XYZ file of C-alpha atoms in Angstrom:
762
model
C 269.412 217.537 -138.850
C 270.786 220.916 -139.970
C 272.797 219.238 -142.738
C 269.648 217.469 -143.968
C 267.833 220.815 -144.268
C 270.745 222.299 -146.218
C 270.907 219.269 -148.508
C 267.218 219.330 -149.386
C 267.210 223.102 -149.764
C 269.923 222.637 -152.378
C 267.881 219.929 -154.056
C 264.975 222.332 -154.345
C 267.035 225.280 -155.563
C 266.431 226.545 -159.062
C 269.312 225.538 -161.292
C 270.820 227.559 -164.094
C 271.012 224.936 -166.838
C 268.063 223.490 -168.734
C 265.690 221.252 -166.825
C 265.607 217.537 -167.601
C 261.828 217.459 -167.278
C 258.983 219.863 -166.545
C 255.943 218.582 -164.662
C 253.022 220.956 -165.166
C 250.066 220.458 -162.841
C 246.590 221.503 -163.958
C 244.146 222.318 -161.189
C 241.404 223.565 -163.509
C 239.643 220.205 -163.463
C 239.925 217.232 -161.098
C 241.537 213.996 -162.171
C 240.089 210.572 -161.370
C 239.544 209.434 -157.818
C 242.238 207.013 -156.730
C 240.772 203.532 -156.336
C 240.626 202.606 -152.634
C 241.638 199.068 -153.610
C 244.552 200.003 -155.845
C 247.575 198.752 -153.901
C 247.179 195.248 -152.458
C 249.157 192.036 -152.037
C 249.140 188.656 -153.734
C 249.778 185.583 -151.583
C 250.466 182.166 -153.047
C 251.778 178.971 -151.490
C 254.996 179.035 -153.492
C 258.649 179.179 -152.372
C 257.429 177.810 -148.999
C 255.728 181.149 -148.476
C 253.192 179.505 -146.147
C 254.616 176.275 -144.741
C 258.020 177.257 -143.388
C 257.123 180.934 -143.764
C 253.996 182.874 -142.853
C 252.615 179.793 -141.081
C 254.574 179.965 -137.787
C 254.654 176.183 -137.272
C 258.300 175.184 -136.813
C 258.004 171.412 -137.348
C 257.666 169.542 -140.609
C 255.404 166.533 -140.932
C 255.837 162.836 -140.286
C 258.304 162.145 -143.092
C 260.785 164.706 -141.704
C 261.641 162.885 -138.457
C 265.021 161.100 -138.331
C 266.631 158.803 -135.759
C 269.238 160.110 -133.302
C 271.252 158.414 -130.522
C 273.481 155.376 -130.270
C 270.998 152.988 -128.740
C 268.928 150.527 -130.719
C 266.295 152.909 -132.042
C 263.419 151.836 -134.243
C 261.065 154.424 -135.746
C 257.873 153.722 -137.639
C 255.921 156.427 -139.451
C 252.250 155.789 -138.882
C 250.652 158.218 -141.324
C 252.497 160.522 -143.707
C 249.331 161.787 -145.411
C 248.216 164.139 -142.666
C 249.806 167.410 -141.566
C 250.357 166.271 -137.967
C 253.277 164.092 -136.867
C 252.472 160.411 -136.325
C 255.559 158.438 -135.307
C 256.184 155.382 -133.125
C 259.604 155.101 -131.466
C 261.163 152.105 -129.715
C 264.548 152.164 -127.961
C 266.721 149.352 -126.642
C 270.158 149.559 -125.030
C 271.818 151.599 -122.326
C 272.325 154.743 -124.411
C 268.979 156.360 -124.943
C 268.053 157.512 -128.431
C 265.132 159.210 -130.064
C 264.049 161.256 -133.066
C 264.841 164.676 -134.485
C 262.969 167.221 -136.593
C 264.987 169.958 -138.340
C 261.935 171.953 -139.383
C 262.219 173.972 -142.568
C 265.963 174.145 -143.250
C 266.592 174.609 -139.546
C 264.396 175.766 -136.669
C 265.126 179.417 -136.011
C 264.930 180.360 -132.318
C 265.858 183.521 -130.413
C 267.437 183.804 -127.010
C 264.877 184.381 -124.272
C 261.837 183.930 -126.537
C 259.160 181.385 -125.666
C 258.304 178.399 -127.873
C 255.404 176.137 -127.055
C 255.666 172.395 -127.751
C 252.409 170.449 -127.805
C 251.774 166.835 -128.742
C 249.983 163.679 -127.815
C 252.572 161.293 -126.363
C 251.569 157.805 -125.235
C 253.124 154.430 -124.345
C 254.296 155.545 -120.858
C 257.948 156.441 -121.444
C 259.619 159.500 -119.967
C 260.574 161.752 -122.882
C 263.103 164.537 -123.019
C 261.978 167.362 -125.301
C 264.927 169.555 -126.306
C 265.948 172.276 -128.704
C 269.447 171.349 -129.866
C 272.061 173.369 -131.761
C 273.945 171.905 -134.769
C 276.981 171.253 -132.518
C 274.830 169.084 -130.241
C 274.592 171.548 -127.367
C 271.221 171.884 -125.703
C 269.441 175.239 -125.995
C 266.360 174.381 -123.908
C 264.724 171.189 -122.637
C 261.934 169.701 -120.548
C 260.974 166.216 -119.288
C 257.460 164.932 -119.931
C 255.584 161.701 -119.310
C 254.144 160.002 -122.400
C 250.671 159.466 -120.977
C 248.532 161.753 -123.129
C 248.401 165.402 -124.139
C 251.560 167.307 -123.171
C 252.443 170.985 -123.388
C 255.763 172.531 -122.389
C 257.453 175.861 -122.908
C 261.004 175.998 -124.218
C 263.114 179.153 -123.758
C 266.451 178.986 -125.655
C 269.507 180.299 -123.853
C 270.949 181.610 -127.125
C 269.864 182.516 -130.628
C 270.254 179.786 -133.236
C 268.913 179.767 -136.833
C 269.570 176.046 -137.429
C 268.261 174.360 -134.294
C 266.512 170.978 -134.195
C 263.822 169.559 -131.933
C 264.890 166.258 -130.382
C 262.585 163.857 -128.532
C 264.592 161.197 -126.724
C 263.624 158.387 -124.347
C 264.720 159.207 -120.794
C 263.106 156.161 -119.251
C 261.066 153.246 -120.565
C 261.037 151.556 -123.917
C 259.487 154.069 -126.248
C 256.636 156.343 -127.135
C 254.030 157.109 -129.737
C 253.947 160.674 -131.049
C 250.879 162.314 -132.566
C 250.156 165.882 -133.689
C 253.418 167.451 -132.597
C 253.654 171.213 -132.882
C 256.267 173.822 -132.010
C 255.046 177.411 -132.154
C 256.566 180.730 -131.108
C 254.485 182.488 -128.471
C 254.940 185.788 -130.298
C 252.910 185.975 -133.508
C 251.134 188.654 -135.536
C 247.431 189.401 -135.115
C 244.550 187.072 -134.386
C 245.577 185.073 -137.445
C 248.788 184.269 -135.519
C 251.045 184.386 -138.557
C 254.826 184.632 -138.213
C 255.558 187.908 -136.449
C 258.387 189.447 -138.504
C 256.733 188.565 -141.819
C 253.357 189.750 -140.579
C 254.832 193.086 -139.559
C 256.719 193.573 -142.833
C 253.571 192.887 -144.849
C 251.337 195.004 -142.613
C 253.821 197.851 -143.119
C 252.711 197.903 -146.754
C 249.170 198.822 -145.634
C 247.649 196.648 -148.374
C 244.126 197.474 -149.484
C 243.395 193.850 -150.247
C 244.854 190.373 -149.818
C 244.510 188.027 -152.768
C 244.668 184.367 -151.741
C 245.437 181.473 -152.003
C 247.163 182.013 -155.411
C 248.046 181.707 -158.256
C 248.528 178.314 -159.774
C 248.047 176.876 -156.276
C 244.307 177.491 -156.780
C 244.196 175.193 -159.800
C 246.700 172.514 -158.818
C 248.563 170.349 -161.268
C 245.414 168.224 -161.169
C 242.010 168.729 -159.562
C 242.826 166.355 -156.709
C 245.470 168.872 -155.593
C 243.489 172.101 -155.989
C 242.895 174.323 -152.965
C 239.823 172.849 -151.245
C 238.850 175.497 -148.703
C 236.485 173.272 -146.728
C 239.284 170.854 -145.811
C 241.361 173.744 -144.395
C 238.939 174.636 -141.587
C 239.032 173.677 -137.918
C 241.873 172.127 -135.937
C 245.114 172.195 -137.865
C 245.966 168.641 -136.859
C 242.877 167.397 -138.668
C 243.302 169.217 -141.947
C 243.797 167.428 -145.230
C 247.111 168.252 -146.922
C 247.554 168.431 -150.673
C 250.489 168.218 -153.031
C 251.535 171.750 -153.838
C 252.045 172.530 -157.510
C 255.459 173.949 -156.557
C 256.928 170.641 -155.457
C 256.060 169.982 -151.832
C 253.184 168.762 -149.697
C 251.194 171.625 -148.191
C 249.769 171.219 -144.684
C 247.094 173.899 -145.151
C 248.066 175.280 -141.769
C 247.143 178.568 -143.411
C 243.574 177.840 -144.413
C 240.576 179.771 -145.610
C 239.700 181.051 -142.141
C 243.265 182.194 -141.429
C 243.426 184.100 -144.719
C 240.182 185.896 -143.902
C 241.395 186.637 -140.375
C 244.800 187.823 -141.631
C 243.071 190.237 -144.013
C 241.004 191.576 -141.139
C 244.118 191.934 -138.959
C 245.554 194.304 -141.578
C 242.219 196.056 -142.249
C 242.471 194.778 -145.835
C 239.746 193.493 -148.122
C 239.976 189.732 -148.663
C 240.061 188.693 -152.333
C 239.360 184.976 -152.660
C 240.186 183.136 -155.882
C 237.801 180.217 -156.438
C 238.673 177.185 -158.520
C 236.434 177.216 -161.609
C 236.558 173.482 -162.230
C 239.857 173.596 -164.100
C 243.365 172.446 -163.173
C 246.540 172.377 -165.226
C 245.716 168.898 -166.554
C 242.055 167.951 -165.959
C 238.645 169.622 -165.953
C 235.345 169.030 -164.156
C 232.747 167.916 -166.754
C 229.941 170.420 -167.271
C 227.348 167.965 -165.961
C 229.216 167.906 -162.622
C 229.829 171.641 -162.313
C 226.946 172.037 -159.864
C 229.219 171.026 -156.997
C 231.881 173.545 -158.084
C 229.313 176.352 -158.230
C 227.915 175.410 -154.821
C 231.399 175.339 -153.357
C 231.925 178.966 -154.424
C 228.576 179.978 -152.930
C 229.413 178.163 -149.702
C 232.742 180.013 -149.471
C 230.919 183.353 -149.610
C 228.414 182.126 -147.046
C 231.247 181.125 -144.717
C 232.733 184.608 -144.972
C 229.521 186.629 -144.933
C 226.660 184.448 -143.718
C 224.668 185.008 -140.542
C 226.084 182.884 -137.747
C 222.632 181.780 -136.555
C 220.670 181.240 -139.755
C 223.216 179.842 -142.249
C 225.147 176.587 -142.155
C 228.525 178.015 -143.107
C 228.072 181.187 -141.108
C 227.545 178.965 -138.079
C 230.721 177.067 -138.980
C 232.633 180.359 -139.046
C 231.307 181.244 -135.596
C 232.307 177.793 -134.360
C 235.840 178.569 -135.536
C 235.947 181.733 -133.438
C 234.553 184.530 -135.614
C 230.796 185.126 -135.115
C 230.846 188.439 -137.000
C 230.893 188.186 -140.824
C 234.192 188.991 -142.521
C 232.514 191.008 -145.285
C 234.010 189.351 -148.387
C 233.428 191.655 -151.382
C 235.941 190.411 -153.979
C 235.882 187.031 -155.742
C 237.997 185.983 -158.711
C 236.654 183.168 -160.884
C 239.614 180.936 -161.747
C 243.272 181.736 -162.214
C 244.972 182.174 -165.586
C 242.143 180.227 -167.230
C 240.835 180.951 -170.707
C 239.284 179.541 -173.855
C 235.892 177.942 -174.535
C 235.991 175.660 -171.489
C 236.592 178.625 -169.204
C 233.804 180.559 -170.938
C 231.255 177.854 -170.041
C 232.356 177.542 -166.423
C 232.756 181.283 -165.883
C 229.130 181.851 -166.953
C 227.794 179.264 -164.517
C 229.699 180.630 -161.530
C 229.149 184.300 -162.424
C 225.376 183.948 -162.732
C 225.021 181.865 -159.564
C 227.011 184.309 -157.428
C 225.283 187.400 -158.859
C 221.867 185.862 -158.226
C 222.548 185.169 -154.547
C 225.187 187.794 -153.748
C 224.746 190.724 -156.182
C 226.907 192.952 -153.971
C 230.040 190.841 -154.521
C 232.515 192.175 -157.116
C 233.576 189.475 -159.568
C 236.905 189.277 -161.407
C 237.479 187.383 -164.653
C 240.727 185.979 -166.043
C 242.090 187.689 -169.145
C 244.064 184.698 -170.402
C 244.029 184.795 -174.172
C 240.966 187.037 -174.170
C 238.127 187.952 -171.839
C 235.091 185.677 -171.558
C 232.058 186.764 -173.586
C 229.602 184.286 -172.098
C 228.710 186.600 -169.184
C 229.465 190.182 -168.149
C 232.986 191.074 -167.018
C 233.171 193.586 -164.165
C 236.913 193.441 -163.501
C 239.583 191.909 -165.762
C 242.731 190.295 -164.302
C 245.891 190.950 -166.348
C 249.388 189.596 -165.590
C 252.770 191.012 -166.645
C 256.178 189.434 -165.992
C 258.772 191.117 -168.144
C 262.012 193.085 -168.527
C 262.845 196.487 -166.993
C 262.483 198.192 -170.393
C 259.132 196.632 -171.156
C 257.817 197.386 -167.655
C 258.721 201.032 -168.211
C 256.948 200.948 -171.580
C 253.848 199.541 -169.880
C 253.578 202.684 -167.752
C 251.658 204.213 -170.674
C 249.485 201.182 -171.378
C 246.296 202.605 -169.852
C 246.649 206.244 -170.938
C 244.391 205.671 -173.966
C 242.524 202.644 -172.664
C 238.745 202.444 -173.308
C 236.852 204.005 -170.396
C 233.640 202.067 -171.102
C 234.892 198.497 -170.621
C 235.603 196.472 -167.480
C 237.878 197.769 -164.757
C 241.409 196.367 -164.622
C 243.092 194.302 -161.922
C 246.846 193.881 -162.324
C 246.769 190.617 -160.417
C 250.415 189.710 -160.950
C 253.237 191.918 -162.171
C 256.981 192.112 -161.655
C 260.248 192.587 -163.498
C 261.551 189.037 -163.871
C 264.367 189.550 -166.398
C 267.614 191.349 -165.664
C 266.472 191.557 -162.056
C 269.098 189.546 -160.152
C 267.330 188.291 -157.033
C 265.491 191.569 -156.665
C 267.601 194.550 -157.706
C 267.183 198.314 -157.897
C 266.549 198.608 -161.656
C 263.678 196.132 -161.368
C 262.111 198.131 -158.542
C 262.473 201.464 -160.335
C 260.913 200.026 -163.491
C 257.981 198.797 -161.405
C 257.718 202.269 -159.866
C 257.489 203.708 -163.387
C 254.682 201.244 -164.123
C 252.834 202.213 -160.935
C 252.806 205.879 -161.945
C 250.746 204.785 -164.943
C 248.399 202.735 -162.774
C 247.720 205.656 -160.440
C 247.374 208.135 -163.296
C 244.679 205.886 -164.798
C 242.919 204.946 -161.604
C 239.549 205.455 -163.273
C 240.385 202.272 -165.222
C 242.781 200.403 -162.920
C 240.994 199.386 -159.722
C 243.432 196.910 -158.161
C 247.077 195.910 -158.483
C 249.370 193.476 -156.678
C 253.052 192.643 -157.150
C 253.811 188.924 -157.238
C 255.020 186.773 -155.654
C 255.033 188.145 -152.121
C 257.358 185.767 -150.226
C 260.317 183.442 -150.790
C 262.122 181.152 -148.392
C 265.775 181.578 -149.355
C 266.179 177.775 -149.230
C 263.357 177.125 -151.716
C 263.451 179.754 -154.467
C 261.077 178.218 -157.018
C 260.256 181.655 -158.454
C 262.468 184.707 -158.747
C 262.319 187.517 -157.723
C 259.976 188.111 -154.784
C 259.067 191.043 -152.551
C 260.193 189.603 -149.200
C 263.024 187.124 -148.576
C 263.254 185.098 -145.368
C 264.893 182.117 -143.739
C 264.122 180.301 -140.494
C 264.764 183.414 -138.437
C 265.467 186.531 -140.548
C 263.650 188.492 -143.231
C 264.121 191.542 -145.416
C 262.368 193.460 -148.151
C 263.814 193.703 -151.644
C 263.846 197.130 -153.355
C 260.587 196.058 -155.034
C 259.046 195.602 -151.587
C 260.025 199.141 -150.630
C 258.610 200.567 -153.859
C 255.309 198.814 -153.174
C 255.320 200.136 -149.618
C 256.179 203.694 -150.706
C 253.249 203.939 -153.102
C 250.789 202.081 -150.904
C 251.442 204.285 -147.865
C 251.445 207.511 -149.901
C 248.334 207.253 -152.030
C 246.172 210.327 -151.819
C 242.510 210.311 -152.802
C 242.485 212.096 -156.154
C 244.792 212.256 -159.155
C 245.939 215.752 -160.112
C 246.204 216.079 -163.921
C 249.820 216.678 -164.881
C 251.876 216.810 -168.069
C 255.491 215.641 -168.105
C 257.605 217.326 -170.776
C 261.038 215.781 -171.182
C 264.121 217.416 -172.646
C 265.214 215.010 -175.348
C 268.830 213.930 -175.375
C 270.349 212.553 -178.560
C 270.365 208.784 -178.377
C 273.738 207.041 -178.658
C 274.610 205.471 -181.987
C 273.439 201.853 -182.274
C 276.143 199.179 -181.835
C 277.498 197.227 -184.767
C 277.672 193.578 -183.701
C 275.913 190.767 -185.557
C 275.161 187.124 -184.843
C 273.249 183.969 -185.730
C 271.474 181.466 -183.542
C 268.974 178.652 -183.149
C 266.223 177.567 -180.788
C 265.861 173.796 -180.481
C 267.006 173.544 -184.069
C 269.950 172.133 -186.045
C 270.924 174.739 -188.656
C 273.807 175.925 -190.856
C 274.737 179.570 -191.568
C 276.990 180.568 -194.491
C 278.252 183.646 -196.347
C 277.654 186.003 -193.417
C 278.568 189.496 -194.661
C 278.335 193.088 -193.403
C 278.097 195.576 -196.283
C 279.427 192.856 -198.557
C 282.508 192.034 -196.453
C 282.791 188.652 -194.662
C 281.960 188.721 -190.945
C 283.853 186.017 -189.058
C 281.706 184.170 -186.540
C 282.791 183.095 -183.045
C 280.612 180.419 -181.354
C 279.293 181.473 -177.941
C 276.938 178.766 -176.759
C 275.843 175.565 -178.409
C 277.568 172.842 -180.416
C 279.116 174.548 -183.446
C 281.373 173.114 -186.129
C 282.735 174.574 -189.406
C 280.856 173.437 -192.488
C 281.824 174.709 -195.925
C 282.190 178.466 -195.712
C 280.007 178.684 -192.609
C 279.076 177.129 -189.265
C 276.568 174.465 -188.247
C 274.894 174.332 -184.807
C 273.542 170.847 -183.977
C 272.420 171.046 -180.327
C 268.600 170.920 -180.059
C 268.464 173.348 -177.126
C 267.248 176.872 -176.374
C 269.102 179.975 -177.515
C 272.364 178.751 -179.108
C 274.434 181.606 -180.599
C 277.550 182.678 -182.520
C 278.686 186.302 -182.854
C 280.554 188.432 -185.386
C 281.125 192.043 -186.397
C 282.363 194.989 -184.351
C 280.102 195.773 -181.419
C 281.736 199.200 -181.058
C 281.277 199.948 -184.740
C 278.357 201.535 -186.552
C 274.983 199.808 -186.430
C 273.990 201.252 -189.813
C 274.745 198.425 -192.261
C 273.329 195.715 -194.473
C 273.664 192.186 -193.110
C 273.354 189.285 -195.565
C 273.678 185.517 -195.116
C 272.360 182.134 -196.195
C 270.799 179.652 -193.770
C 269.563 176.042 -193.880
C 267.653 174.055 -191.282
C 268.400 170.331 -190.934
C 265.971 169.411 -188.154
C 264.278 170.824 -185.070
C 261.240 172.698 -183.789
C 261.873 176.234 -185.098
C 263.860 178.253 -187.646
C 266.669 180.822 -187.448
C 267.702 183.666 -185.165
C 269.572 186.467 -186.936
C 271.058 188.999 -184.524
C 271.854 192.584 -185.469
C 272.857 195.773 -183.671
C 274.409 193.621 -180.970
C 275.901 195.652 -178.110
C 276.143 192.967 -175.396
C 274.831 189.450 -174.975
C 271.782 191.036 -173.303
C 271.327 194.065 -175.577
C 270.538 193.371 -179.244
C 267.826 192.936 -181.861
C 267.106 189.665 -183.595
C 264.928 188.556 -186.446
C 263.157 185.428 -185.241
C 262.324 183.393 -188.350
C 260.027 180.425 -187.822
C 259.692 181.161 -184.127
C 256.921 180.241 -181.705
C 256.802 176.621 -182.789
C 257.716 177.453 -186.421
C 254.515 179.426 -186.972
C 255.565 183.048 -187.531
C 258.309 185.657 -187.995
C 258.908 188.769 -185.894
C 261.615 191.168 -184.695
C 262.469 191.239 -180.997
C 264.532 193.793 -179.103
C 266.409 192.782 -175.948
C 267.469 195.329 -173.351
C 269.077 194.021 -170.210
C 268.107 190.473 -171.168
C 264.378 191.139 -171.463
C 262.807 190.928 -174.924
C 259.908 192.781 -176.499
C 258.314 192.566 -179.951
C 258.889 195.585 -182.185
C 256.972 194.506 -185.316
C 253.765 192.774 -186.273
C 253.693 189.002 -186.537
C 253.995 187.640 -190.062
C 252.793 184.034 -190.435
C 255.466 181.764 -191.816
C 257.585 178.660 -191.299
C 261.089 177.484 -192.142
C 261.258 174.248 -194.118
C 264.107 171.768 -193.602
C 266.821 170.966 -196.131
C 266.612 174.129 -198.224
C 268.747 177.278 -198.280
C 267.215 180.674 -197.483
C 268.671 184.063 -198.448
C 268.383 186.564 -195.579
C 269.016 190.317 -195.688
C 268.595 192.953 -192.971
C 269.036 196.661 -193.782
C 269.627 199.003 -190.820
C 269.515 202.742 -191.432
C 268.896 205.025 -188.449
C 265.651 203.973 -186.778
C 264.442 202.098 -189.885
C 264.944 198.329 -190.253
C 263.960 196.263 -193.312
C 264.090 192.460 -193.301
C 264.018 190.327 -196.470
C 263.572 186.573 -196.860
C 264.464 185.257 -200.311
C 264.332 188.855 -201.603
C 260.774 189.345 -200.302
C 260.311 192.238 -197.845
C 258.840 190.719 -194.669
C 259.255 193.549 -192.157
C 259.715 197.299 -192.614
C 259.676 198.984 -189.189
C 260.718 202.237 -187.612
C 262.124 201.479 -184.195
C 260.646 203.610 -181.453
C 263.309 205.419 -179.462
C 263.765 204.154 -175.921
C 261.347 205.886 -173.549
C 262.761 208.751 -171.493
C 264.008 207.712 -168.080
C 261.557 209.982 -166.223
C 258.096 209.144 -164.885
C 255.684 211.030 -162.665
C 252.212 211.121 -161.157
C 250.632 213.545 -158.699
C 247.839 212.880 -156.223
C 246.140 214.990 -153.568
C 245.985 213.918 -149.918
C 242.730 215.601 -148.916
C 242.863 214.696 -145.236
C 246.314 216.207 -144.696
C 245.968 218.971 -147.305
C 249.077 217.875 -149.195
C 250.209 217.291 -152.750
C 251.968 213.969 -153.312
C 254.405 214.333 -156.204
C 255.847 210.961 -157.233
C 258.948 211.040 -159.441
C 261.057 208.250 -160.951
C 264.534 208.815 -162.402
C 265.945 205.731 -164.150
C 269.385 206.897 -165.206
C 272.916 207.129 -163.870
C 272.857 210.844 -163.086
C 270.578 213.166 -161.070
C 267.629 214.722 -162.896
C 266.118 218.172 -162.409
C 262.323 218.126 -162.359
C 260.740 221.553 -162.619
C 257.266 221.630 -161.058
C 254.797 224.178 -162.432
C 251.694 224.493 -160.271
C 248.765 225.863 -162.306
C 245.542 226.364 -160.380
C 246.614 224.154 -157.512
C 246.700 226.697 -154.713
C 249.582 228.023 -152.699
C 252.227 225.908 -150.985
C 253.424 226.636 -147.471
C 257.031 225.861 -148.363
C 257.068 222.920 -145.972
C 257.065 219.223 -146.737
C 259.211 216.123 -146.892
C 260.808 213.822 -149.437
C 260.777 210.036 -149.210
C 263.479 208.692 -151.537
C 264.766 205.264 -152.528
C 267.999 205.498 -154.494
C 271.363 203.858 -155.089
C 274.559 204.158 -157.078
C 274.281 200.754 -158.754
C 271.118 199.692 -160.624
C 272.043 196.053 -160.037
C 272.402 196.462 -156.252
C 270.291 194.259 -153.980
C 269.428 193.914 -150.313
C 270.540 190.880 -148.299
C 270.319 189.291 -144.860
C 273.617 190.963 -144.016
C 272.526 194.363 -145.416
C 268.714 194.304 -145.279
C 268.354 198.101 -145.562
C 271.072 198.787 -148.110
C 268.304 200.005 -150.428
C 265.435 201.433 -148.396
C 263.562 204.753 -148.427
C 265.041 207.721 -146.598
C 262.868 210.578 -145.351
C 264.194 214.159 -145.351
C 262.478 217.504 -144.722
C 261.826 219.923 -147.581
C 262.053 223.695 -147.346
C 261.523 226.414 -149.907
C 258.886 224.576 -151.952
C 256.785 227.625 -152.898
C 255.338 228.400 -156.310
C 257.213 226.865 -159.216
C 260.384 225.112 -158.097
C 262.877 222.490 -159.190
C 263.590 219.230 -157.407
C 266.795 217.361 -158.117
C 266.026 213.639 -158.085
C 269.059 211.447 -157.309
C 270.384 208.993 -159.874
C 268.516 205.665 -159.965
C 265.723 206.848 -157.685
C 262.040 207.056 -156.875
C 260.981 210.054 -154.786
C 257.652 210.936 -153.196
C 257.367 214.601 -152.223
C 254.737 215.545 -149.641
C 254.082 219.262 -150.106
C 251.869 221.140 -147.633
C 249.095 223.219 -149.192
C 247.856 226.434 -147.619
C 244.320 226.019 -146.340
């Protein structure tokens, strides 16, 4: 402990050289109150987040049973369209056989833990129920008589992540199996979700739980949308639906469980209602009455009196007489356009008429609806580390008179590995902007929340799990750090950054196509030929150039000196033979993931623009110019690069003249006040490969006691990740602070986010 005090005292010591950044706090006027709903979670049935994940049921449905044993075994599936297991088994011969269920990529069991097997078994046979390891050894077993409802407890004698449940005939000719279930006795909360996942998520202290999605709300078609009424009651009687993400969903986590899970965590439930739209079909306006009533019924189920309302009584019947107190409803998911406008208006007005106290959220998908008021707007951002950092300033000058903002889905999804440190730090930078503008931003939730490592349909995710283990990615820990260290009020602060001269731009060039067959000729840098080397695609020499014929995404060839100067004039000629788009002309290429390109005839051959890629993620740096590239004609292309200015010419006509903004500084900060504990919460992000010295100037804040603590997430490698083998490789570390009085300097480690809790004198 002594060494920790010495270390942090050194971190706080004033340093002789110039500070990297100065954070000046202004206590003369209060900042905005921090929204009590700001940090929540987004749950969607994706990546087997529910079935095979948060839903603790270990067995898959009817179609997942297979035959085992050497006897003459016949198995007949009786109904594969229900979540329960309906199988008929017949055995002949001296060696008894049976059936096996491997669960979700193996049934994870722990030594000494209790697992309850329940089923309806009939036909009179004696049945051996066993948990079996992959090598065939028995972990736990029990004998039952197939004469009706059976319930046994299995206690494995060792831990095994890939166990199977085997039901074999121990006497008689066979059995009929219905509604089989294998559940761990240890679960989380009254919702009885999987214990380790429940605890990891509860550790985030989410203000709200958004459910059930996501695209899962809409479905690929309306027949597969989330129908909350069919998810109530006994799990064996629930109607499954085909999940948009490629598997049949049992709805073992239904509407009631989501409400109960929210209550378990003392979080506000946020229910997303289907607005009559799926990915492929739409409810006609003349039939929207049923959709509107369904939304009203959902609120009644959550909030209605258990004695005087139909759906309130149904809730009480399902074990929860007291209302859940649903206050947040989102109308649709990622819906927009005229059809959404019509349906939004119907649902908005009906809910406000009957439940005026409910807060309604609208989709901002190509523009907010104008057909009815918008109280809260749902925005989504999936992008690169660089762009996520840029977005930290998005709300600084946002209109204060419009609707509040809900960041319903956001994450770094490019250059992120399977959840690395640079992604998490970029998200931390973004969060500083959300907190700083909490008078505009009311809610935010990272997405997606969960991924089964055997079914990664979306990458990355906050929490990774398999049949037995789980861990949080660095993004999970960033979410948890901010959510558990909020404060109640923002303290106005100004971050002044010492500018460091940017490195000279690299000198590589390139050409490329996107689902297009094109030829490039006479490629020159400052009038000298630049030899091209194909990288990806089908390239062949043609005349004094190269032709790429593969109609696929992002085909490229490179030239020039990447270590040379990026101040040059690039000229070439290009011709399109066929395909959907035009040309990609790359300039200032440093690596395959760091470059600029002029996208001519992009976005379905409708417009031109310049894009900058950093770490693989792209952002637009100019205004769109409408235009298309015609086939079978040559175009003259010229790009002039001089310092931060770039000019792009097509057939000697200036199309773009832009001044590139310098990359944002790698430092981000926000300060809040914890009124209950009389503490300042100083939140600092350092996204660079060396430590950074933050000088804190406290104007009008009051005196500090000198005591506090630092919670820091950091690493040496921005691409580092956590894993099952090293689940806490990147996790926050708490250390005491001493000497934090008056103005002081804190040295933030390289690649880090730090939250300083500083005690204020009363």
